[in-house]
Amino acid sequence: MSCFNQKNQYNILTLFFILTLWTSLVISSRLLEKHEQWMEEHGKFYKDAAEKEQRFQIFKENLEFIESFNAAGDNGFNLSINQFGDQTNDEFKANYLNGKKKPLIGVGIAAIEEESVFRYENVTEVPATMDWRERGAVTPIKHQHLCGSCWAFATVAAIEGIHQITTGRLVSLSEQELVDCVKTNTTDGCNGGYVEDACDFIVKKGGITSETNYPYTRVDGKCNVRKGTYNVAKIKGYEHVPANNEKALLKAVANQPIAVYIAATKRAFQFYSSGILKGKCGIDLDHTVTIVGYGTSDDGVKYWLVKNSWGTKWGEKGYIKIKRDVHAKEGSCGIAMVPTYPIV
């Protein structure tokens, strides 16, 4: 009888091992198939089998993180695998955030606090919601690709907005002109830069040309413009919204799109897909985007509507909602720290 029990236990353990192995193989097969589908969707190719295996393992880890995050169900926003699916968070930061440049936060905020001009200071009433897309002041989502040129895209989006508001004409302007031509000790094309430097260049040159005249190439190139030539939009300069003041920021966004620096290093930002981003994302500003509106969700959560430059397969077709009116004076992800807007 004892021998029979041992044999029976052995058979059960063998069956359990076989089932576990079979389940593992099925899951692995499904993940491999999912990776293949993802590669096809995003046009991904690898140089050899070793690189493909390495990227698959990163893809798998990212997918597990996303599924675990979404399963928690209490974050208020969702994640999904996207074009960054086979990149580690460190690779993502190096490839898509603000290059090697870091906003000079201490100096920047001190300078903003000393500024006496904020043209929307005396605004007393603002709409309950604002979406500059609906008012024709926002061009379609663009893609910076493997270039730390977010600063150029955010600058251009803000100028496109104020140009349309003041002239009635929405024109897609040239990020590449800024990437190629704005060279300072703080701004250097695909290595990152600042909205302020870009605006200074545009003022000095007398304007900025269109996307059609100077198309985006995804890489640093030789500056191919002369002062005063091919300008389709002009600005007089730029101003800052008072630092760390979401109420002032609301007044500004009610009147025009605003370029802002944010902290975007977290994996939750990397794989954001829908909902209102909230939580601790820090204030280490490393990305530049444009606020193009604001609103309140059906369950009463206030948010900023933000245009990004990572294509339409990221976020809500290229946009992200970031929680507003938070307890931290800097705003969610530091969004209220250094807001900048062009003036015409």
CSV table of C-alpha atoms in Angstrom, one decimal:
chain,number,residue,atom,x,y,z
A,1,MET,CA,0.0,0.0,0.0
A,2,SER,CA,2.8,2.4,0.9
A,3,CYS,CA,4.5,1.5,-2.4
A,4,PHE,CA,1.3,2.3,-4.3
A,5,ASN,CA,1.0,5.7,-2.6
A,6,GLN,CA,4.5,6.6,-3.5
A,7,LYS,CA,3.9,5.6,-7.1
A,8,ASN,CA,0.7,7.6,-7.1
A,9,GLN,CA,2.4,10.6,-5.7
A,10,TYR,CA,5.2,10.3,-8.3
A,11,ASN,CA,2.6,10.2,-11.1
A,12,ILE,CA,0.9,13.3,-9.7
A,13,LEU,CA,4.2,15.2,-9.4
A,14,THR,CA,5.1,14.2,-12.9
A,15,LEU,CA,1.8,15.3,-14.2
A,16,PHE,CA,2.1,18.6,-12.3
A,17,PHE,CA,5.6,19.1,-13.8
A,18,ILE,CA,4.3,18.4,-17.3
A,19,LEU,CA,1.4,20.8,-16.9
A,20,THR,CA,3.7,23.5,-15.5
A,21,LEU,CA,6.1,23.1,-18.4
A,22,TRP,CA,3.3,23.1,-20.9
A,23,THR,CA,1.8,26.3,-19.4
A,24,SER,CA,5.2,28.0,-19.5
A,25,LEU,CA,5.7,27.0,-23.1
A,26,VAL,CA,2.3,28.3,-24.1
A,27,ILE,CA,2.8,31.6,-22.3
A,28,SER,CA,6.3,31.9,-23.8
A,29,SER,CA,4.9,31.1,-27.3
A,30,ARG,CA,2.1,33.7,-26.8
A,31,LEU,CA,4.7,36.4,-25.8
A,32,LEU,CA,6.9,35.6,-28.7
A,33,GLU,CA,3.9,35.9,-31.0
A,34,LYS,CA,3.0,39.2,-29.4
A,35,HIS,CA,6.5,40.4,-29.8
A,36,GLU,CA,6.5,39.5,-33.5
A,37,GLN,CA,3.2,41.3,-34.0
A,38,TRP,CA,4.6,44.4,-32.2
A,39,MET,CA,7.7,44.3,-34.4
A,40,GLU,CA,5.5,44.3,-37.5
A,41,GLU,CA,3.3,47.1,-36.2
A,42,HIS,CA,6.2,49.4,-35.4
A,43,GLY,CA,8.6,48.3,-38.2
A,44,LYS,CA,11.2,46.9,-35.9
A,45,PHE,CA,14.2,44.9,-37.2
A,46,TYR,CA,17.2,43.5,-35.3
A,47,LYS,CA,20.7,42.8,-36.7
A,48,ASP,CA,20.8,39.2,-35.4
A,49,ALA,CA,19.2,36.5,-33.2
A,50,ALA,CA,21.1,37.6,-30.1
A,51,GLU,CA,19.8,41.2,-30.3
A,52,LYS,CA,16.3,39.9,-31.0
A,53,GLU,CA,16.5,37.7,-27.9
A,54,GLN,CA,17.8,40.7,-25.8
A,55,ARG,CA,15.0,43.0,-27.0
A,56,PHE,CA,12.4,40.3,-26.4
A,57,GLN,CA,13.5,39.9,-22.8
A,58,ILE,CA,13.1,43.7,-22.3
A,59,PHE,CA,9.8,43.6,-24.1
A,60,LYS,CA,8.6,40.8,-21.8
A,61,GLU,CA,9.7,42.7,-18.7
A,62,ASN,CA,8.0,45.9,-19.8
A,63,LEU,CA,4.8,44.0,-20.7
A,64,GLU,CA,4.8,42.4,-17.2
A,65,PHE,CA,5.2,45.9,-15.6
A,66,ILE,CA,2.3,47.2,-17.7
A,67,GLU,CA,0.0,44.3,-16.9
A,68,SER,CA,0.8,44.5,-13.2
A,69,PHE,CA,0.2,48.3,-13.2
A,70,ASN,CA,-3.1,48.0,-14.9
A,71,ALA,CA,-4.3,45.1,-12.8
A,72,ALA,CA,-3.9,47.3,-9.7
A,73,GLY,CA,-6.8,49.3,-11.0
A,74,ASP,CA,-6.5,52.3,-8.7
A,75,ASN,CA,-4.1,54.6,-10.5
A,76,GLY,CA,-6.6,56.6,-12.5
A,77,PHE,CA,-4.8,56.0,-15.8
A,78,ASN,CA,-3.7,53.1,-17.9
A,79,LEU,CA,-0.6,51.9,-19.7
A,80,SER,CA,0.0,49.9,-22.8
A,81,ILE,CA,2.9,48.6,-24.8
A,82,ASN,CA,3.9,51.1,-27.5
A,83,GLN,CA,6.8,52.0,-29.7
A,84,PHE,CA,9.1,52.1,-26.7
A,85,GLY,CA,8.3,48.4,-25.8
A,86,ASP,CA,11.7,47.0,-26.4
A,87,GLN,CA,13.6,49.8,-24.6
A,88,THR,CA,14.7,49.9,-21.0
A,89,ASN,CA,13.8,53.0,-19.1
A,90,ASP,CA,17.4,54.2,-19.3
A,91,GLU,CA,17.4,53.8,-23.1
A,92,PHE,CA,14.1,55.6,-23.4
A,93,LYS,CA,15.4,58.6,-21.3
A,94,ALA,CA,18.6,58.8,-23.4
A,95,ASN,CA,16.8,58.5,-26.7
A,96,TYR,CA,13.6,60.6,-26.3
A,97,LEU,CA,14.0,63.1,-23.5
A,98,ASN,CA,15.8,66.4,-23.5
A,99,GLY,CA,19.2,65.1,-24.6
A,100,LYS,CA,22.1,66.1,-22.3
A,101,LYS,CA,20.5,69.3,-21.3
A,102,LYS,CA,18.9,70.0,-18.0
A,103,PRO,CA,16.8,73.1,-17.4
A,104,LEU,CA,18.6,75.5,-15.1
A,105,ILE,CA,15.9,75.3,-12.5
A,106,GLY,CA,17.4,77.4,-9.8
A,107,VAL,CA,18.4,80.2,-12.1
A,108,GLY,CA,15.3,79.8,-14.2
A,109,ILE,CA,12.8,80.1,-11.3
A,110,ALA,CA,14.7,83.0,-9.7
A,111,ALA,CA,14.6,84.8,-13.0
A,112,ILE,CA,10.9,84.2,-13.4
A,113,GLU,CA,10.2,85.4,-9.9
A,114,GLU,CA,12.0,88.7,-10.7
A,115,GLU,CA,9.9,89.2,-13.9
A,116,SER,CA,7.3,91.9,-13.5
A,117,VAL,CA,5.4,91.2,-16.7
A,118,PHE,CA,2.6,88.6,-16.9
A,119,ARG,CA,0.1,89.8,-19.4
A,120,TYR,CA,-2.7,87.6,-18.0
A,121,GLU,CA,-2.4,88.7,-14.4
A,122,ASN,CA,-5.6,90.7,-14.4
A,123,VAL,CA,-7.7,88.0,-16.1
A,124,THR,CA,-10.7,87.4,-13.8
A,125,GLU,CA,-12.7,84.8,-15.6
A,126,VAL,CA,-11.6,81.7,-17.6
A,127,PRO,CA,-13.7,79.1,-19.3
A,128,ALA,CA,-14.5,75.9,-17.3
A,129,THR,CA,-12.8,74.0,-20.1
A,130,MET,CA,-10.5,74.8,-23.0
A,131,ASP,CA,-9.3,72.8,-25.9
A,132,TRP,CA,-7.3,74.8,-28.5
A,133,ARG,CA,-7.6,71.9,-30.9
A,134,GLU,CA,-11.3,72.6,-31.2
A,135,ARG,CA,-10.5,76.3,-31.9
A,136,GLY,CA,-8.2,75.4,-34.8
A,137,ALA,CA,-5.0,76.4,-33.1
A,138,VAL,CA,-3.2,73.1,-32.9
A,139,THR,CA,-1.5,71.2,-35.8
A,140,PRO,CA,-1.6,67.4,-36.0
A,141,ILE,CA,0.7,65.4,-33.7
A,142,LYS,CA,4.3,65.2,-34.8
A,143,HIS,CA,7.1,62.8,-34.0
A,144,GLN,CA,10.6,63.8,-32.9
A,145,HIS,CA,12.0,60.3,-33.4
A,146,LEU,CA,15.5,59.5,-32.1
A,147,CYS,CA,16.4,63.1,-31.5
A,148,GLY,CA,16.3,65.1,-28.2
A,149,SER,CA,14.4,67.9,-30.0
A,150,CYS,CA,11.3,68.1,-27.8
A,151,TRP,CA,12.3,71.7,-27.0
A,152,ALA,CA,11.9,72.6,-30.7
A,153,PHE,CA,8.5,70.9,-31.0
A,154,ALA,CA,7.1,72.5,-27.9
A,155,THR,CA,8.3,75.9,-29.0
A,156,VAL,CA,6.8,75.5,-32.5
A,157,ALA,CA,3.5,74.2,-31.1
A,158,ALA,CA,3.2,77.3,-28.8
A,159,ILE,CA,4.0,79.6,-31.7
A,160,GLU,CA,1.6,77.8,-34.1
A,161,GLY,CA,-1.1,78.4,-31.5
A,162,ILE,CA,-0.6,82.1,-31.0
A,163,HIS,CA,-0.1,82.7,-34.7
A,164,GLN,CA,-3.5,81.1,-35.4
A,165,ILE,CA,-5.2,82.9,-32.6
A,166,THR,CA,-3.9,86.3,-33.8
A,167,THR,CA,-4.1,85.8,-37.6
A,168,GLY,CA,-6.7,83.1,-38.1
A,169,ARG,CA,-4.2,81.0,-40.1
A,170,LEU,CA,-2.9,77.6,-38.8
A,171,VAL,CA,0.5,76.9,-40.3
A,172,SER,CA,2.8,74.0,-39.5
A,173,LEU,CA,6.1,75.5,-38.6
A,174,SER,CA,9.6,74.1,-38.9
A,175,GLU,CA,11.2,72.3,-35.9
A,176,GLN,CA,14.2,71.5,-38.1
A,177,GLU,CA,15.1,75.2,-38.5
A,178,LEU,CA,15.4,75.4,-34.8
A,179,VAL,CA,17.3,72.1,-34.5
A,180,ASP,CA,19.9,73.2,-37.1
A,181,CYS,CA,20.2,76.8,-36.3
A,182,VAL,CA,19.8,77.4,-32.5
A,183,LYS,CA,23.3,76.8,-31.2
A,184,THR,CA,24.1,78.2,-27.7
A,185,ASN,CA,25.9,77.0,-24.6
A,186,THR,CA,22.6,75.5,-23.4
A,187,THR,CA,20.9,74.4,-26.7
A,188,ASP,CA,22.3,72.1,-29.2
A,189,GLY,CA,19.8,70.4,-31.6
A,190,CYS,CA,19.2,66.7,-30.9
A,191,ASN,CA,21.3,67.0,-27.7
A,192,GLY,CA,18.5,69.0,-26.1
A,193,GLY,CA,17.7,72.6,-25.6
A,194,TYR,CA,15.4,75.3,-24.3
A,195,VAL,CA,12.3,77.2,-25.4
A,196,GLU,CA,13.8,80.5,-24.4
A,197,ASP,CA,16.9,80.0,-26.7
A,198,ALA,CA,14.6,79.1,-29.6
A,199,CYS,CA,12.4,82.2,-29.1
A,200,ASP,CA,15.5,84.4,-28.9
A,201,PHE,CA,16.7,83.0,-32.3
A,202,ILE,CA,13.3,83.5,-33.9
A,203,VAL,CA,13.1,87.1,-32.7
A,204,LYS,CA,16.7,87.8,-34.0
A,205,LYS,CA,16.0,86.2,-37.3
A,206,GLY,CA,12.7,88.0,-37.8
A,207,GLY,CA,10.5,84.9,-37.7
A,208,ILE,CA,10.3,81.2,-38.4
A,209,THR,CA,9.7,79.3,-41.6
A,210,SER,CA,7.1,76.6,-42.4
A,211,GLU,CA,7.5,72.8,-42.2
A,212,THR,CA,7.0,72.7,-45.9
A,213,ASN,CA,9.9,75.1,-46.5
A,214,TYR,CA,12.3,73.4,-44.0
A,215,PRO,CA,11.1,69.8,-43.3
A,216,TYR,CA,12.1,67.7,-40.3
A,217,THR,CA,15.0,65.3,-40.9
A,218,ARG,CA,15.3,63.7,-37.4
A,219,VAL,CA,19.0,64.6,-37.2
A,220,ASP,CA,21.2,67.6,-36.7
A,221,GLY,CA,22.0,69.4,-39.9
A,222,LYS,CA,23.6,72.5,-41.3
A,223,CYS,CA,21.7,75.7,-40.7
A,224,ASN,CA,20.1,76.7,-44.0
A,225,VAL,CA,18.5,80.1,-43.5
A,226,ARG,CA,19.4,83.7,-43.7
A,227,LYS,CA,18.1,86.5,-41.6
A,228,GLY,CA,14.7,87.7,-42.7
A,229,THR,CA,14.1,85.0,-45.3
A,230,TYR,CA,11.1,82.6,-45.7
A,231,ASN,CA,9.5,83.8,-42.4
A,232,VAL,CA,5.8,82.8,-42.2
A,233,ALA,CA,5.3,83.5,-38.4
A,234,LYS,CA,6.8,86.2,-36.2
A,235,ILE,CA,7.0,86.8,-32.5
A,236,LYS,CA,8.2,89.7,-30.4
A,237,GLY,CA,9.7,87.6,-27.7
A,238,TYR,CA,8.5,85.4,-24.8
A,239,GLU,CA,7.3,85.7,-21.2
A,240,HIS,CA,7.1,83.3,-18.3
A,241,VAL,CA,4.0,82.4,-16.3
A,242,PRO,CA,4.8,83.1,-12.6
A,243,ALA,CA,6.6,80.0,-11.3
A,244,ASN,CA,4.9,77.3,-9.3
A,245,ASN,CA,1.4,78.9,-9.7
A,246,GLU,CA,-1.2,76.7,-11.3
A,247,LYS,CA,-3.9,79.4,-11.0
A,248,ALA,CA,-1.7,81.8,-13.1
A,249,LEU,CA,-1.0,78.9,-15.5
A,250,LEU,CA,-4.7,78.4,-16.0
A,251,LYS,CA,-5.2,82.0,-16.9
A,252,ALA,CA,-2.4,81.7,-19.5
A,253,VAL,CA,-3.7,78.5,-21.1
A,254,ALA,CA,-7.2,80.0,-21.3
A,255,ASN,CA,-5.6,82.5,-23.7
A,256,GLN,CA,-3.0,80.5,-25.7
A,257,PRO,CA,-1.0,77.2,-25.8
A,258,ILE,CA,1.9,77.2,-23.3
A,259,ALA,CA,5.3,75.4,-23.5
A,260,VAL,CA,6.3,73.7,-20.3
A,261,TYR,CA,9.1,71.6,-19.0
A,262,ILE,CA,8.1,68.4,-17.2
A,263,ALA,CA,9.6,65.3,-15.5
A,264,ALA,CA,9.0,62.4,-17.9
A,265,THR,CA,11.4,59.7,-16.8
A,266,LYS,CA,9.1,57.3,-15.0
A,267,ARG,CA,8.0,54.1,-16.8
A,268,ALA,CA,4.4,55.1,-16.3
A,269,PHE,CA,5.1,58.1,-18.6
A,270,GLN,CA,6.9,55.9,-21.0
A,271,PHE,CA,3.9,53.6,-21.5
A,272,TYR,CA,1.0,56.0,-20.7
A,273,SER,CA,-2.0,55.2,-22.9
A,274,SER,CA,-5.1,56.8,-21.4
A,275,GLY,CA,-6.6,58.5,-18.4
A,276,ILE,CA,-5.3,61.3,-16.1
A,277,LEU,CA,-1.6,60.9,-15.1
A,278,LYS,CA,-1.1,61.4,-11.4
A,279,GLY,CA,1.2,60.3,-8.7
A,280,LYS,CA,4.8,61.0,-7.9
A,281,CYS,CA,6.8,61.7,-11.1
A,282,GLY,CA,9.3,64.1,-9.5
A,283,ILE,CA,10.5,67.5,-10.6
A,284,ASP,CA,13.7,66.6,-12.4
A,285,LEU,CA,12.6,68.3,-15.6
A,286,ASP,CA,13.8,66.5,-18.7
A,287,HIS,CA,11.2,66.9,-21.3
A,288,THR,CA,9.4,69.8,-23.0
A,289,VAL,CA,5.7,69.7,-24.1
A,290,THR,CA,2.9,72.1,-24.8
A,291,ILE,CA,-0.3,72.6,-22.8
A,292,VAL,CA,-3.1,73.0,-25.3
A,293,GLY,CA,-6.1,73.0,-22.9
A,294,TYR,CA,-7.6,71.8,-19.7
A,295,GLY,CA,-10.7,70.3,-18.3
A,296,THR,CA,-12.4,68.1,-15.7
A,297,SER,CA,-13.1,64.4,-16.0
A,298,ASP,CA,-16.6,62.9,-15.4
A,299,ASP,CA,-15.5,61.9,-11.9
A,300,GLY,CA,-14.3,65.4,-11.0
A,301,VAL,CA,-10.6,65.2,-11.6
A,302,LYS,CA,-9.1,68.3,-13.1
A,303,TYR,CA,-6.4,67.9,-15.8
A,304,TRP,CA,-4.1,69.7,-18.2
A,305,LEU,CA,-4.4,68.6,-21.9
A,306,VAL,CA,-0.8,68.2,-23.2
A,307,LYS,CA,0.5,67.8,-26.7
A,308,ASN,CA,3.5,65.6,-26.9
A,309,SER,CA,5.9,64.9,-29.8
A,310,TRP,CA,6.2,61.1,-29.9
A,311,GLY,CA,3.7,60.4,-32.6
A,312,THR,CA,0.1,59.2,-32.5
A,313,LYS,CA,0.8,55.7,-31.2
A,314,TRP,CA,1.8,57.0,-27.8
A,315,GLY,CA,-0.8,58.1,-25.3
A,316,GLU,CA,-4.2,59.3,-26.3
A,317,LYS,CA,-3.3,59.6,-30.0
A,318,GLY,CA,-0.3,61.7,-29.1
A,319,TYR,CA,-1.7,63.6,-26.1
A,320,ILE,CA,-1.6,63.1,-22.4
A,321,LYS,CA,-3.8,64.4,-19.6
A,322,ILE,CA,-1.9,65.4,-16.5
A,323,LYS,CA,-3.6,66.1,-13.2
A,324,ARG,CA,-3.9,69.8,-12.2
A,325,ASP,CA,-4.6,71.6,-9.0
A,326,VAL,CA,-2.4,69.3,-7.0
A,327,HIS,CA,-1.0,70.0,-3.5
A,328,ALA,CA,2.6,70.4,-4.7
A,329,LYS,CA,3.2,74.0,-5.7
A,330,GLU,CA,5.3,72.7,-8.7
A,331,GLY,CA,2.3,70.9,-10.2
A,332,SER,CA,2.2,67.3,-11.3
A,333,CYS,CA,5.6,66.3,-12.8
A,334,GLY,CA,6.8,69.9,-12.3
A,335,ILE,CA,4.5,71.3,-15.0
A,336,ALA,CA,4.0,74.6,-13.3
A,337,MET,CA,7.7,75.3,-12.6
A,338,VAL,CA,8.9,77.1,-15.8
A,339,PRO,CA,5.9,77.7,-18.2
A,340,THR,CA,6.8,79.9,-21.2
A,341,TYR,CA,4.7,81.5,-23.9
A,342,PRO,CA,5.6,83.4,-27.1
A,343,ILE,CA,4.3,87.0,-27.5
A,344,VAL,CA,3.3,88.7,-30.8
